[in-house]
Amino acid sequence: MGETAKPEGSARGAVERLLNPRSVAILGATPERDSVGGGVLSNLELFGFKGDIHLVSRSRDEINGRPCVKSVADLPRGVDVAVLIVPFKAIRDSVVACIAQGVGAIVIFTSGFAEASDDGRRAQEELAQLCSDAGVALLGPNCMGYTNFVAGVPMTFEPVARHDVGDGARVAIIAQSGATAANIRFALQARSVAISHVVATGNEALLSAEDFIDHALDDAKIAVIAVYVEQLRDPARFLTLAARARGLGKPIVMLHPGSSERGRKAAESHTGALAGDHALMLAAARAEAVVCVPTLDEMFDTCAILARFPAPAPGAAGIVTNSGAIRGLAFDFGETIGLPIAQLSPEVTAELTEQVPPYVHVDNPFDIGTTGFANPGIYGTSATAMLKDPGVGIILSVHAGGSPAMQEKKIDYLLPVYQTAGKPIVFCLIGDDYPLAPAFVEKVRACGIPFFRSPERAMRAMKLVADYAAARVAAEDRDTRSAPTLDLPRGGAVVEYLGKQVLADLGLSVPKGGMAKTADEAVAIAARIGYPLVLKAQAAKLSHKSDAGGVIVGLKDEASLRAGWDRLQANIAAAAPGLTLDGVLVEEMVAPGLELVIGAKRDPNWGPMVLVGLGGVWIEVLRDSRLMPADVSLARAKAEILSLKSARLLGPFRGQPARDVDAVAEVAVRLGALMRANPQILEVDINPLVVHAEGAVALDALFVTE
C-alpha cells in the first residue's frame, strides 16, 4: 500500500483526541444491542460515557430515547470522533461529509478494502489521503475500534465490560487484529492485570500501531505495551520507539506472525499487510530489547510477569520445588529452551542449608522435599534466600498441588515475599487437570503474583523475561568503530579479488596470493607464496566461476600450475565465449578448518544486518544462522555465534580443537562497521570463512553494490 504522510506534528494530538473524545457520533446507529451499530451505543451507555452522543440514522427518529439526525450535515460542527457503520459503497461519501463537518477523528469498522482486492486498496488509499489532507485522524478500516478503560470510552461493537484500572501499572494493548486484541485483554484481565486501553488498528490506512505505541510511551501509568502486528508500516520509526521504550524501562511485548510462507500470506489477506523479511525484523527488534514472543500463550504470560516487574535485572533462574522429579525436569527443560539456571552463591547455599534437614541436598533447583509439611514457612524463606543471590534474576516457586490446606499455606507464605521482592517471582501448582478451588485461584490472581499450572509454560515466560533483562543491558553496548569509505564499482557484483582487498584493508585474513595475467606471472607468485595453490578466474560478469570451470585446486608444483592455467583458460573460453578476464587469482591452499558463512545485507526496511552461520547443510537445510544489527558489539556477536544450534562444533569436538570464536566475532563486527560507513554496499558474502584454532580466513568474498 502506498504510504500517506501524516501532517507534521499531528499524530500525537490526533491519537489523544481519538482516545479521549468529549463528543462522539455513530453513523448507522441501531437499537439492537447485538448489532454493530447497537453494540457501540450499548457500550457507551454501559460505561456511562460523560460526553455528548450523537446518532445518525436515515430510518429512525430516536434510539433508546436519544434523538437521531438524518445526515452528517445535521450534526453539530467539531464532533471529536465519528464511528462509521455503513456499507462499503457509502464510506467515501460519509468520510467527505465528516470532514466537511469538522469531525476530528473517524473510526471505520467496514471491511472490503486493502485486505480484499486491488480496488479496495485504492479506495483505502483515497480515504487516507482525504483524511490526511484535512488533518483528520483515521482508525481502520477493517478494524474493531478501541476501548479506553481509563477514560471510560468504549468505541467498539464487541461486548466489553468496565475494568478497574486502579492506580498502579497498566498494560496497553495495540493489535492489527481485533479478535487478537480481545483475546489478550481477556487473558490479562483474568490475571488481574490492569489494562489502560485496547486499540484494534485494522488496515492502518492512516494511524498505525507505531502512532499508538508512541502515545503509550508518553503515559507514565503504562508499564507494558502488548503489540500484535502483521506488518510494521514504518520500521525505522518502530526501532526509534523501541529504543525509547528501552530507555524508559517500558517493555514492548510483540507477537508478529510471518515466520512461515503461509503465515505471511495469511497476514496479507487479513489486514492487507505486505510482509517483509520476518527474520530481519526479529533480529532488529530484539536488538532494541523488544520482547518478541512466538505464541499467544507466551504473550499472555510474559505480559503478566512484566506488568508487575517491568524493569527486571539480568540474572539466571532460581527454582524452588517440593518434587525431585520437577528438579530434574527443570534442568532438562531449561537447557532445551535456553533458560539458564543459576549456580547459587556460597552464602545463599549456606542459608538454604539451615532451612532443611541434613540429608537434603541443597542446589538449584532447590528441592525442599517434605520439609513443607512440618515447616510451611519454607515456601517463603527459601524464596527470600534466593532473592539475595546476585546471580538470580527471576524465581519460580513450583510445587505439586497437595491438599487445599497445603495450597493455601504455599501462597500465604510466598505472598509476603512476592509483595516486597525486587525481582520477579512466579508461582506454579502443577497440573491443569488437578482441581483447584475457584476461590483459591481468584485469591492467587487477585494478589497479583503470576500464576501457572504448567512449569514448562512458566519457564518459557521466564526465559523471555530473562532475555529482555539481558537485552536491555546488551543494547547499551554498541560498536562505534569507524571503517573506510570505499570506491567500489557500482551496479552489481564486485569481482572477488577487489572484495578480498577490501577485507585485507579491514585487517581480516585472506589467503596469500596475487593477480596474474599470464602463466609466467602465476609462476612468479607461486615462487613467493609456495605450493599447493588454487587458481580462480576473475571477471565481474563471471558470477559462477566454479560452474564455468574457473577454479582449479590442488596445484602442487610449477608443472601442474602451468597445466592448470591452460585448463582454466580453455574452460572459460568454452563456458563464456568472448569473456575477457581481469586476470586469474593465484592463492595458497588454506589448511582445512570449520567452514562458516558470514555476510551482511542492507535491508530497505531494517537497515544493515550481519549474518553468521555454519556452512553446508547447517544453514541451507537446518536454517542454523544468527542475524545481528550492523552495530553489534564484539561481546554480543560472540554470544550470538555461540547460540547457533551447531555451536558445539566450535568447541573441542571429536578430536578437533576449539575454534577461534573471537576471530569470527571480529569479522562480524568489522563487516558491520563497513556496512555502516558505506551505504552503497547492498550485500557482502564470505563463503566460506574457514575457522582454525587461531584465526579465521575468508576463502571467497562477494560484494554487491547499488
XYZ file of C-alpha atoms in Angstrom:
706
model
C 0.000 0.000 0.000
C 1.250 3.466 -0.767
C 2.016 5.350 2.417
C 0.144 8.586 3.063
C 2.134 11.113 5.038
C 0.615 12.357 8.273
C 0.531 16.114 8.776
C 3.717 17.202 10.557
C 3.332 17.048 14.331
C -0.274 15.887 14.110
C -0.058 12.212 15.062
C 0.148 12.574 18.849
C -2.630 15.125 19.000
C -4.756 13.006 16.679
C -4.376 9.925 18.860
C -5.149 11.920 22.002
C -8.346 13.353 20.519
C -9.362 9.923 19.238
C -8.835 8.117 22.550
C -10.249 10.852 24.796
C -13.249 12.343 22.991
C -15.742 14.710 24.563
C -18.300 14.031 21.844
C -18.980 11.091 19.533
C -21.253 10.387 16.582
C -22.451 6.969 15.431
C -23.289 6.796 11.719
C -25.559 3.817 11.192
C -26.783 3.506 14.778
C -29.386 0.816 15.520
C -31.307 -0.179 18.655
C -30.327 -3.873 18.606
C -27.585 -4.446 21.175
C -26.177 -7.438 19.271
C -25.735 -5.414 16.071
C -22.624 -3.417 15.220
C -24.371 -0.051 15.456
C -26.254 -1.033 18.576
C -23.157 -2.535 20.175
C -21.253 0.754 20.133
C -24.160 2.663 21.657
C -24.763 -0.046 24.256
C -21.111 0.027 25.317
C -21.073 3.816 25.632
C -24.176 3.714 27.816
C -22.820 0.833 29.904
C -19.596 2.758 30.563
C -21.551 5.888 31.416
C -19.775 7.964 28.778
C -19.869 11.539 30.042
C -19.584 13.289 26.699
C -22.187 14.005 24.044
C -23.519 11.104 21.954
C -24.960 11.921 18.520
C -26.788 9.339 16.417
C -27.175 9.401 12.630
C -29.900 7.204 11.126
C -31.846 7.635 7.911
C -34.718 5.439 9.121
C -35.142 6.305 12.812
C -36.029 9.432 14.735
C -34.750 8.111 18.067
C -32.918 5.148 19.611
C -33.087 4.368 23.331
C -34.666 7.759 23.890
C -31.839 9.545 22.098
C -32.729 11.692 19.082
C -31.330 10.786 15.667
C -30.424 13.103 12.796
C -30.759 12.094 9.162
C -27.335 13.075 7.874
C -23.847 14.102 8.920
C -24.646 17.637 7.815
C -27.193 17.807 10.650
C -24.537 17.114 13.317
C -23.043 19.971 15.320
C -19.658 21.041 13.995
C -16.495 19.743 15.587
C -17.593 16.344 16.917
C -14.447 14.652 18.228
C -14.989 11.107 16.916
C -17.357 9.648 14.330
C -17.838 5.880 14.029
C -18.858 4.810 10.537
C -21.116 1.747 10.457
C -22.190 1.988 6.834
C -21.737 -0.209 3.740
C -18.512 -0.091 1.733
C -20.104 1.913 -1.078
C -21.180 4.651 1.352
C -17.861 5.025 3.169
C -16.231 7.610 0.916
C -19.196 9.986 0.932
C -19.514 9.584 4.696
C -15.843 10.454 5.203
C -16.151 13.515 2.964
C -19.240 14.624 4.910
C -17.464 14.163 8.262
C -14.503 16.208 7.069
C -16.823 18.968 5.901
C -18.495 18.999 9.315
C -15.192 19.374 11.181
C -15.099 15.896 12.734
C -11.749 15.338 14.466
C -11.335 11.575 14.098
C -13.028 8.772 12.179
C -13.291 5.066 13.031
C -14.211 2.693 10.184
C -15.271 -0.869 11.002
C -16.241 -1.726 7.412
C -14.194 -4.341 5.533
C -13.517 -4.802 1.823
C -10.513 -2.505 1.470
C -6.800 -3.342 1.099
C -7.275 -6.784 2.623
C -9.749 -7.741 -0.111
C -8.619 -6.510 -3.533
C -6.595 -4.001 -5.521
C -9.736 -1.882 -5.940
C -10.201 -1.967 -2.184
C -6.589 -0.917 -1.696
C -7.057 2.069 -4.000
C -10.242 3.050 -2.149
C -8.383 2.824 1.156
C -5.538 4.997 -0.132
C -8.055 7.624 -1.206
C -9.642 7.676 2.265
C -6.213 8.056 3.832
C -5.352 10.948 1.544
C -8.658 12.709 2.213
C -8.190 12.458 5.978
C -4.514 13.346 5.863
C -5.156 16.460 3.790
C -7.870 17.540 6.238
C -5.860 16.754 9.382
C -8.444 14.166 10.474
C -7.352 11.060 12.382
C -8.442 7.786 10.782
C -8.575 4.436 12.609
C -9.144 1.449 10.337
C -10.757 0.490 8.062
C -11.461 -3.178 8.755
C -10.966 -2.675 12.481
C -12.862 -3.241 15.736
C -12.207 0.176 17.213
C -10.833 0.780 20.682
C -11.655 0.905 24.371
C -10.065 3.435 26.716
C -10.639 1.941 30.165
C -9.068 4.890 31.961
C -11.352 7.499 30.398
C -14.330 5.152 30.056
C -14.621 5.309 26.256
C -15.611 2.034 24.523
C -15.607 2.830 20.789
C -16.098 -0.772 19.738
C -19.020 -3.024 18.912
C -17.770 -6.108 20.767
C -19.354 -6.538 24.217
C -16.965 -5.078 26.763
C -17.334 -4.542 30.496
C -15.849 -1.805 32.643
C -12.462 -2.704 34.056
C -10.971 -1.284 37.227
C -7.607 0.099 36.155
C -6.618 1.023 39.704
C -3.780 3.428 40.309
C -0.849 1.132 39.564
C 0.938 -0.101 36.468
C -1.125 -0.817 33.378
C -0.783 -2.608 30.057
C -1.700 -1.039 26.717
C -2.842 -3.457 24.007
C -2.313 -2.484 20.364
C -3.233 -5.012 17.681
C -3.935 -5.049 13.983
C -6.363 -7.899 14.692
C -9.450 -7.056 16.733
C -10.049 -10.652 17.795
C -6.460 -10.990 18.979
C -6.707 -7.720 20.881
C -9.776 -9.107 22.646
C -8.035 -12.397 23.449
C -5.081 -10.595 25.009
C -7.474 -8.433 27.019
C -9.452 -11.430 28.303
C -6.280 -13.272 29.321
C -4.735 -10.327 31.155
C -7.956 -9.367 32.904
C -8.258 -12.968 34.130
C -4.789 -12.496 35.642
C -5.860 -9.260 37.383
C -3.618 -7.168 35.145
C -4.843 -3.592 34.769
C -5.385 -2.515 31.155
C -5.283 1.124 30.144
C -6.649 0.781 26.634
C -7.115 -1.657 23.777
C -6.755 -0.437 20.189
C -7.526 -2.603 17.149
C -5.879 -0.774 14.260
C -7.059 -2.958 11.379
C -5.713 -1.977 7.968
C -3.980 1.162 9.287
C -4.821 3.406 6.356
C -3.516 6.406 8.301
C -2.975 5.835 12.027
C -0.701 2.855 12.635
C 0.478 0.738 15.530
C 3.538 2.988 15.737
C 1.312 6.010 16.475
C -0.354 4.253 19.393
C 2.954 2.922 20.729
C 4.256 6.499 20.672
C 1.200 7.658 22.615
C 1.550 4.839 25.164
C 5.178 5.746 25.827
C 4.033 9.193 26.941
C 1.702 7.702 29.580
C 3.604 7.245 32.842
C 0.996 4.771 34.130
C 1.532 2.339 31.253
C 4.202 -0.192 32.236
C 3.977 -2.644 29.323
C 2.874 -2.322 25.697
C 1.463 -5.526 24.170
C 1.603 -5.425 20.371
C 0.209 -7.780 17.729
C 1.213 -6.773 14.206
C 1.240 -8.455 10.826
C 3.338 -5.662 9.358
C 5.162 -2.721 10.868
C 4.402 0.107 8.443
C 7.353 2.275 9.488
C 10.228 0.040 10.639
C 12.700 2.873 11.242
C 10.219 4.695 13.450
C 9.352 1.491 15.281
C 13.009 0.913 16.147
C 13.291 4.501 17.377
C 10.231 3.956 19.577
C 11.629 0.635 20.807
C 14.875 2.342 21.810
C 12.869 4.966 23.659
C 10.815 2.281 25.408
C 14.010 0.509 26.418
C 15.348 3.704 27.941
C 12.117 4.208 29.861
C 12.142 0.643 31.181
C 8.803 0.075 29.457
C 8.861 -3.295 27.648
C 7.201 -3.781 24.280
C 5.964 -7.378 24.021
C 5.316 -8.165 20.364
C 3.749 -11.087 18.510
C 4.371 -10.873 14.758
C 3.291 -13.813 12.562
C 5.074 -14.495 9.312
C 7.887 -16.934 10.037
C 6.297 -19.315 7.511
C 5.273 -18.608 3.925
C 1.645 -19.417 4.727
C 1.780 -17.143 7.756
C 2.955 -14.257 5.578
C 0.180 -14.857 3.059
C -2.413 -15.074 5.831
C -1.289 -11.678 7.117
C -1.684 -10.131 3.671
C -5.237 -11.441 3.328
C -6.197 -10.424 6.874
C -5.274 -6.751 7.121
C -3.729 -6.064 3.739
C -0.260 -6.079 5.277
C 2.674 -6.605 2.935
C 5.056 -8.733 4.954
C 8.782 -8.062 4.852
C 11.666 -10.268 5.912
C 10.486 -11.765 9.191
C 13.909 -12.938 10.368
C 15.456 -9.499 9.811
C 12.568 -7.885 11.667
C 13.042 -10.159 14.677
C 16.784 -9.523 14.810
C 16.390 -5.751 14.579
C 13.581 -5.662 17.150
C 15.376 -7.898 19.643
C 18.478 -5.731 19.379
C 16.349 -2.906 20.805
C 15.094 -5.194 23.612
C 11.653 -5.783 22.105
C 10.264 -8.983 23.639
C 9.361 -10.998 20.534
C 7.038 -13.828 21.574
C 6.216 -16.763 19.284
C 2.739 -17.605 20.620
C -0.310 -16.017 22.194
C 0.221 -18.003 25.401
C 3.677 -16.502 25.752
C 2.213 -13.064 25.062
C -0.256 -13.514 27.948
C 2.295 -14.992 30.336
C 5.149 -12.588 29.640
C 2.904 -9.536 29.925
C 1.572 -10.843 33.245
C 5.102 -11.035 34.673
C 6.394 -7.782 33.191
C 3.294 -5.852 34.286
C 4.489 -6.404 37.876
C 8.221 -6.224 37.146
C 8.693 -4.083 34.016
C 12.413 -3.464 34.567
C 13.913 -6.792 35.707
C 17.635 -7.027 36.360
C 19.697 -9.562 34.391
C 20.200 -12.920 36.018
C 19.547 -16.637 35.788
C 16.599 -18.566 37.219
C 16.234 -19.674 40.803
C 13.789 -22.556 41.294
C 12.195 -23.890 44.483
C 10.161 -27.097 44.346
C 8.850 -29.879 46.556
C 9.414 -32.530 43.895
C 12.672 -34.211 42.982
C 11.167 -35.106 39.622
C 10.459 -31.462 38.860
C 14.043 -30.638 39.801
C 15.365 -32.995 37.131
C 12.804 -31.937 34.555
C 13.623 -28.280 35.178
C 17.276 -28.919 34.336
C 16.266 -30.624 31.093
C 13.671 -28.105 30.005
C 15.828 -25.147 30.975
C 18.568 -26.456 28.695
C 16.061 -27.128 25.900
C 14.702 -23.581 25.836
C 17.901 -21.822 26.856
C 16.821 -20.656 30.315
C 19.967 -20.529 32.465
C 19.608 -21.906 35.991
C 21.775 -20.042 38.477
C 24.702 -21.516 40.360
C 23.905 -20.390 43.893
C 26.441 -18.371 45.839
C 28.061 -19.971 48.913
C 26.222 -17.514 51.171
C 22.783 -18.392 49.793
C 23.622 -22.099 49.777
C 24.520 -21.844 53.470
C 21.278 -20.029 54.277
C 19.197 -22.652 52.463
C 21.108 -25.448 54.188
C 19.933 -24.126 57.542
C 16.292 -24.452 56.427
C 16.291 -28.203 55.690
C 17.361 -31.443 57.416
C 20.999 -32.533 56.911
C 20.062 -35.232 54.389
C 18.552 -32.706 51.933
C 20.899 -31.771 49.104
C 20.985 -28.013 48.580
C 21.292 -26.929 44.978
C 19.344 -25.010 42.353
C 16.655 -26.110 41.636
C 16.164 -26.427 45.381
C 14.049 -29.455 46.317
C 12.604 -28.956 49.794
C 11.076 -32.445 49.703
C 8.631 -32.993 52.568
C 10.017 -30.149 54.673
C 6.978 -28.038 53.857
C 4.664 -30.292 55.864
C 6.486 -29.628 59.132
C 7.716 -26.165 58.219
C 5.365 -24.498 55.706
C 7.222 -21.250 56.220
C 9.945 -22.634 53.962
C 7.818 -21.755 50.938
C 8.591 -18.144 51.758
C 12.008 -18.328 53.403
C 13.551 -20.332 50.556
C 12.430 -17.732 48.030
C 13.684 -14.957 50.313
C 17.123 -16.561 50.424
C 17.302 -16.959 46.654
C 16.341 -13.325 46.135
C 19.590 -12.353 47.875
C 21.723 -14.148 45.299
C 23.154 -11.622 42.795
C 23.185 -14.310 40.105
C 19.430 -14.915 40.383
C 17.233 -12.638 38.301
C 13.879 -14.437 38.473
C 12.389 -17.096 40.772
C 9.972 -19.942 40.105
C 8.215 -21.500 43.079
C 6.803 -24.711 41.566
C 5.071 -27.399 43.594
C 2.772 -30.376 43.436
C -0.734 -29.243 44.277
C -1.348 -31.086 47.530
C -4.425 -30.678 49.678
C -6.437 -27.447 49.685
C -4.943 -26.626 53.089
C -1.401 -27.017 51.754
C -2.256 -24.935 48.695
C -3.298 -22.110 50.978
C -0.112 -22.389 53.030
C 2.096 -22.232 49.954
C 0.610 -18.998 48.720
C 0.161 -17.495 52.196
C 3.868 -17.820 52.964
C 5.025 -16.857 49.472
C 2.772 -13.816 49.065
C 4.542 -11.504 51.570
C 7.850 -12.286 49.859
C 6.375 -11.518 46.440
C 4.909 -8.212 47.602
C 8.296 -6.885 48.702
C 10.539 -8.606 46.157
C 12.653 -6.531 43.835
C 12.879 -9.434 41.393
C 10.117 -11.332 39.566
C 8.606 -14.296 41.397
C 6.410 -16.799 39.563
C 4.149 -19.340 41.304
C 3.142 -22.699 39.809
C 0.943 -25.521 41.073
C 1.491 -28.425 38.713
C -1.245 -29.934 36.582
C -4.028 -28.247 34.649
C -6.199 -31.267 35.398
C -5.577 -31.116 39.147
C -8.625 -29.379 40.645
C -8.172 -26.112 42.479
C -10.931 -24.356 44.355
C -12.153 -21.361 42.316
C -11.809 -19.187 45.417
C -8.152 -20.158 45.694
C -7.443 -19.326 42.046
C -9.191 -15.992 42.477
C -7.178 -15.292 45.621
C -3.873 -16.025 43.880
C -4.665 -13.943 40.830
C -6.115 -11.094 42.843
C -2.883 -10.746 44.795
C -1.053 -10.179 41.528
C 1.520 -12.955 41.591
C 1.953 -14.557 38.132
C 0.296 -17.957 38.479
C 0.765 -21.030 36.283
C -0.389 -24.647 36.201
C 2.428 -25.787 33.890
C 6.108 -25.423 34.863
C 7.110 -25.580 31.207
C 4.814 -22.689 30.354
C 6.116 -20.731 33.329
C 9.719 -21.348 32.301
C 9.082 -20.225 28.727
C 7.782 -16.915 30.031
C 10.698 -16.658 32.463
C 13.114 -17.184 29.569
C 11.549 -14.278 27.672
C 11.734 -12.044 30.746
C 15.360 -13.025 31.379
C 16.200 -12.369 27.724
C 14.565 -8.945 27.964
C 16.631 -8.041 31.018
C 19.824 -9.126 29.265
C 18.858 -7.365 26.027
C 18.362 -4.042 27.812
C 21.938 -4.212 29.056
C 23.355 -5.511 25.766
C 21.625 -2.753 23.804
C 23.732 -0.170 25.605
C 26.902 -1.772 24.214
C 27.066 -0.817 20.532
C 30.035 -0.873 18.210
C 31.098 2.638 17.227
C 34.330 1.962 15.370
C 34.862 3.628 12.011
C 35.549 1.969 8.666
C 36.923 3.356 5.402
C 34.643 4.776 2.748
C 35.151 2.633 -0.346
C 35.247 3.450 -4.038
C 33.989 0.157 -5.440
C 32.481 -0.443 -8.887
C 28.757 0.298 -8.764
C 25.701 -1.527 -10.010
C 26.122 -5.209 -9.198
C 28.620 -7.839 -8.141
C 32.201 -6.777 -7.434
C 34.882 -9.153 -8.647
C 36.380 -11.385 -5.936
C 39.932 -10.032 -5.868
C 38.659 -6.492 -5.197
C 36.406 -7.785 -2.432
C 39.294 -9.605 -0.814
C 41.409 -6.470 -0.998
C 38.671 -4.678 0.962
C 38.740 -7.419 3.596
C 42.518 -7.253 3.829
C 42.374 -3.474 4.242
C 39.930 -4.063 7.124
C 42.548 -6.216 8.811
C 40.790 -9.505 8.055
C 42.685 -12.584 6.919
C 42.539 -13.697 3.285
C 44.742 -16.310 1.566
C 48.171 -15.219 0.442
C 48.269 -14.642 -3.282
C 48.085 -12.200 -6.145
C 46.598 -11.469 -9.549
C 48.255 -12.879 -12.675
C 47.688 -12.045 -16.325
C 49.951 -14.789 -17.658
C 51.166 -18.215 -16.641
C 54.631 -16.779 -16.032
C 53.180 -14.223 -13.597
C 51.360 -17.071 -11.838
C 54.632 -18.985 -11.511
C 56.293 -15.892 -10.019
C 53.515 -15.557 -7.430
C 53.886 -19.255 -6.612
C 57.602 -18.789 -6.004
C 56.744 -16.111 -3.457
C 53.930 -17.853 -1.535
C 54.687 -21.540 -2.083
C 52.614 -24.564 -3.062
C 49.941 -26.036 -3.077
C 47.880 -23.431 -4.917
C 44.440 -22.649 -6.286
C 43.636 -20.672 -9.451
C 40.436 -18.591 -9.685
C 39.233 -16.843 -12.831
C 38.339 -13.188 -12.157
C 35.680 -11.199 -14.017
C 32.696 -9.241 -12.724
C 30.433 -10.955 -15.269
C 31.575 -14.425 -14.197
C 29.111 -14.955 -11.360
C 29.532 -18.733 -11.017
C 33.175 -19.375 -11.796
C 33.166 -22.886 -10.349
C 30.354 -23.946 -12.680
C 32.320 -22.499 -15.604
C 35.446 -24.448 -14.675
C 37.124 -21.291 -13.479
C 38.504 -22.756 -10.237
C 41.442 -25.177 -10.317
C 42.656 -26.537 -6.966
C 45.476 -28.703 -5.629
C 48.309 -27.419 -7.809
C 51.468 -28.801 -6.200
C 54.308 -27.649 -8.459
C 55.165 -25.498 -11.472
C 54.200 -28.159 -13.984
C 50.749 -28.671 -12.512
C 50.363 -24.901 -12.182
C 51.049 -24.326 -15.900
C 48.763 -27.210 -16.845
C 46.059 -25.847 -14.554
C 46.428 -22.406 -16.091
C 45.850 -23.788 -19.589
C 42.875 -25.867 -18.426
C 41.247 -22.843 -16.730
C 41.620 -20.695 -19.865
C 40.096 -23.424 -22.036
C 37.188 -23.920 -19.617
C 36.321 -20.209 -19.596
C 36.578 -19.952 -23.378
C 34.111 -22.811 -23.720
C 31.703 -21.681 -20.992
C 31.738 -17.927 -21.696
C 32.919 -17.247 -25.259
C 34.218 -13.721 -25.706
C 34.555 -13.002 -21.989
C 37.723 -11.113 -21.098
C 39.092 -11.923 -17.668
C 40.533 -9.289 -15.358
C 43.111 -11.945 -14.608
C 43.493 -15.062 -12.509
C 43.767 -15.024 -8.726
C 46.624 -17.242 -7.581
C 46.238 -18.216 -3.914
C 47.656 -20.569 -1.349
C 45.562 -23.598 -0.409
C 44.416 -22.840 3.144
C 44.536 -25.637 5.717
C 41.166 -27.287 6.383
C 39.065 -25.978 9.249
C 35.467 -25.403 10.244
C 33.611 -23.644 7.431
C 31.230 -20.819 8.283
C 29.172 -18.456 6.192
C 29.341 -14.831 7.223
C 27.888 -11.860 5.426
C 25.920 -8.651 5.573
C 22.814 -7.304 3.892
C 21.260 -3.875 3.651
C 17.511 -4.209 4.045
C 15.344 -1.297 2.849
C 13.206 -1.567 5.979
C 15.534 -2.708 8.738
C 18.877 -1.338 7.607
C 22.215 -3.172 7.510
C 22.377 -6.565 9.203
C 25.124 -9.152 9.675
C 24.588 -12.919 9.358
C 26.702 -15.776 10.722
C 26.034 -19.472 10.262
C 27.758 -22.783 9.763
C 28.199 -23.730 6.134
C 26.746 -26.576 4.127
C 23.537 -28.241 5.265
C 23.548 -26.408 8.588
C 22.492 -23.106 7.059
C 20.655 -24.433 3.988
C 18.551 -27.215 5.492
C 18.511 -26.551 9.228
C 18.432 -22.746 8.888
C 21.112 -22.523 11.522
C 22.181 -18.895 11.389
C 22.106 -15.762 13.516
C 21.264 -12.249 12.390
C 22.680 -9.176 14.115
C 22.395 -5.425 13.550
C 25.395 -3.764 11.948
C 26.368 -2.005 15.184
C 26.583 -5.271 17.127
C 29.252 -5.259 19.823
C 32.069 -7.783 19.942
C 30.667 -9.413 23.083
C 27.174 -9.649 21.622
C 28.448 -11.041 18.323
C 30.317 -13.768 20.190
C 27.209 -14.617 22.225
C 25.121 -14.872 19.048
C 27.677 -17.166 17.393
C 27.727 -19.415 20.452
C 23.915 -19.621 20.335
C 23.935 -21.412 16.967
C 22.303 -24.831 17.102
C 25.568 -26.276 15.853
C 27.733 -24.282 18.267
C 29.179 -27.482 19.772
C 31.260 -27.800 16.616
C 33.030 -24.588 17.613
C 34.387 -26.145 20.777
C 36.623 -29.178 21.180
C 34.668 -31.830 19.298
C 35.644 -35.404 18.329
C 39.349 -34.735 18.473
C 39.138 -31.359 16.778
C 40.444 -28.293 18.641
C 38.264 -25.442 19.822
C 37.767 -22.865 17.084
C 38.640 -19.203 17.369
C 35.192 -17.758 18.036
C 36.714 -14.390 18.900
C 38.116 -14.159 15.373
C 34.695 -14.885 13.875
C 33.081 -12.243 16.075
C 35.728 -9.764 14.954
C 34.863 -10.440 11.303
C 31.166 -9.843 12.051
C 31.826 -6.560 13.838
C 34.174 -5.256 11.138
C 31.681 -6.119 8.407
C 29.035 -4.234 10.371
C 31.257 -1.166 10.574
C 31.919 -1.412 6.834
C 28.178 -1.515 6.093
C 27.538 1.498 8.316
C 30.222 3.532 6.556
C 29.270 2.525 3.000
C 25.561 2.809 2.175
C 26.331 1.887 -1.438
C 27.130 -1.699 -0.378
C 23.998 -3.840 -0.544
C 25.463 -7.237 0.305
C 28.662 -8.911 1.451
C 29.052 -12.684 1.360
C 32.082 -14.538 2.738
C 31.511 -18.186 1.924
C 33.338 -19.927 3.330
C 35.133 -18.375 6.263
C 37.473 -21.128 7.439
C 37.975 -21.051 11.208
C 41.051 -22.573 12.828
C 42.194 -22.880 16.419
C 43.745 -19.472 15.905
C 42.303 -17.094 13.362
C 39.810 -17.281 10.504
C 40.453 -16.909 6.769
C 37.997 -15.678 4.105
C 38.324 -18.058 1.142
C 35.803 -16.208 -1.018
C 34.262 -12.751 -0.945
C 31.324 -11.322 -2.858
C 30.335 -7.660 -2.638
C 27.197 -6.281 -4.302
C 26.753 -2.528 -4.755
C 23.769 -0.464 -5.764
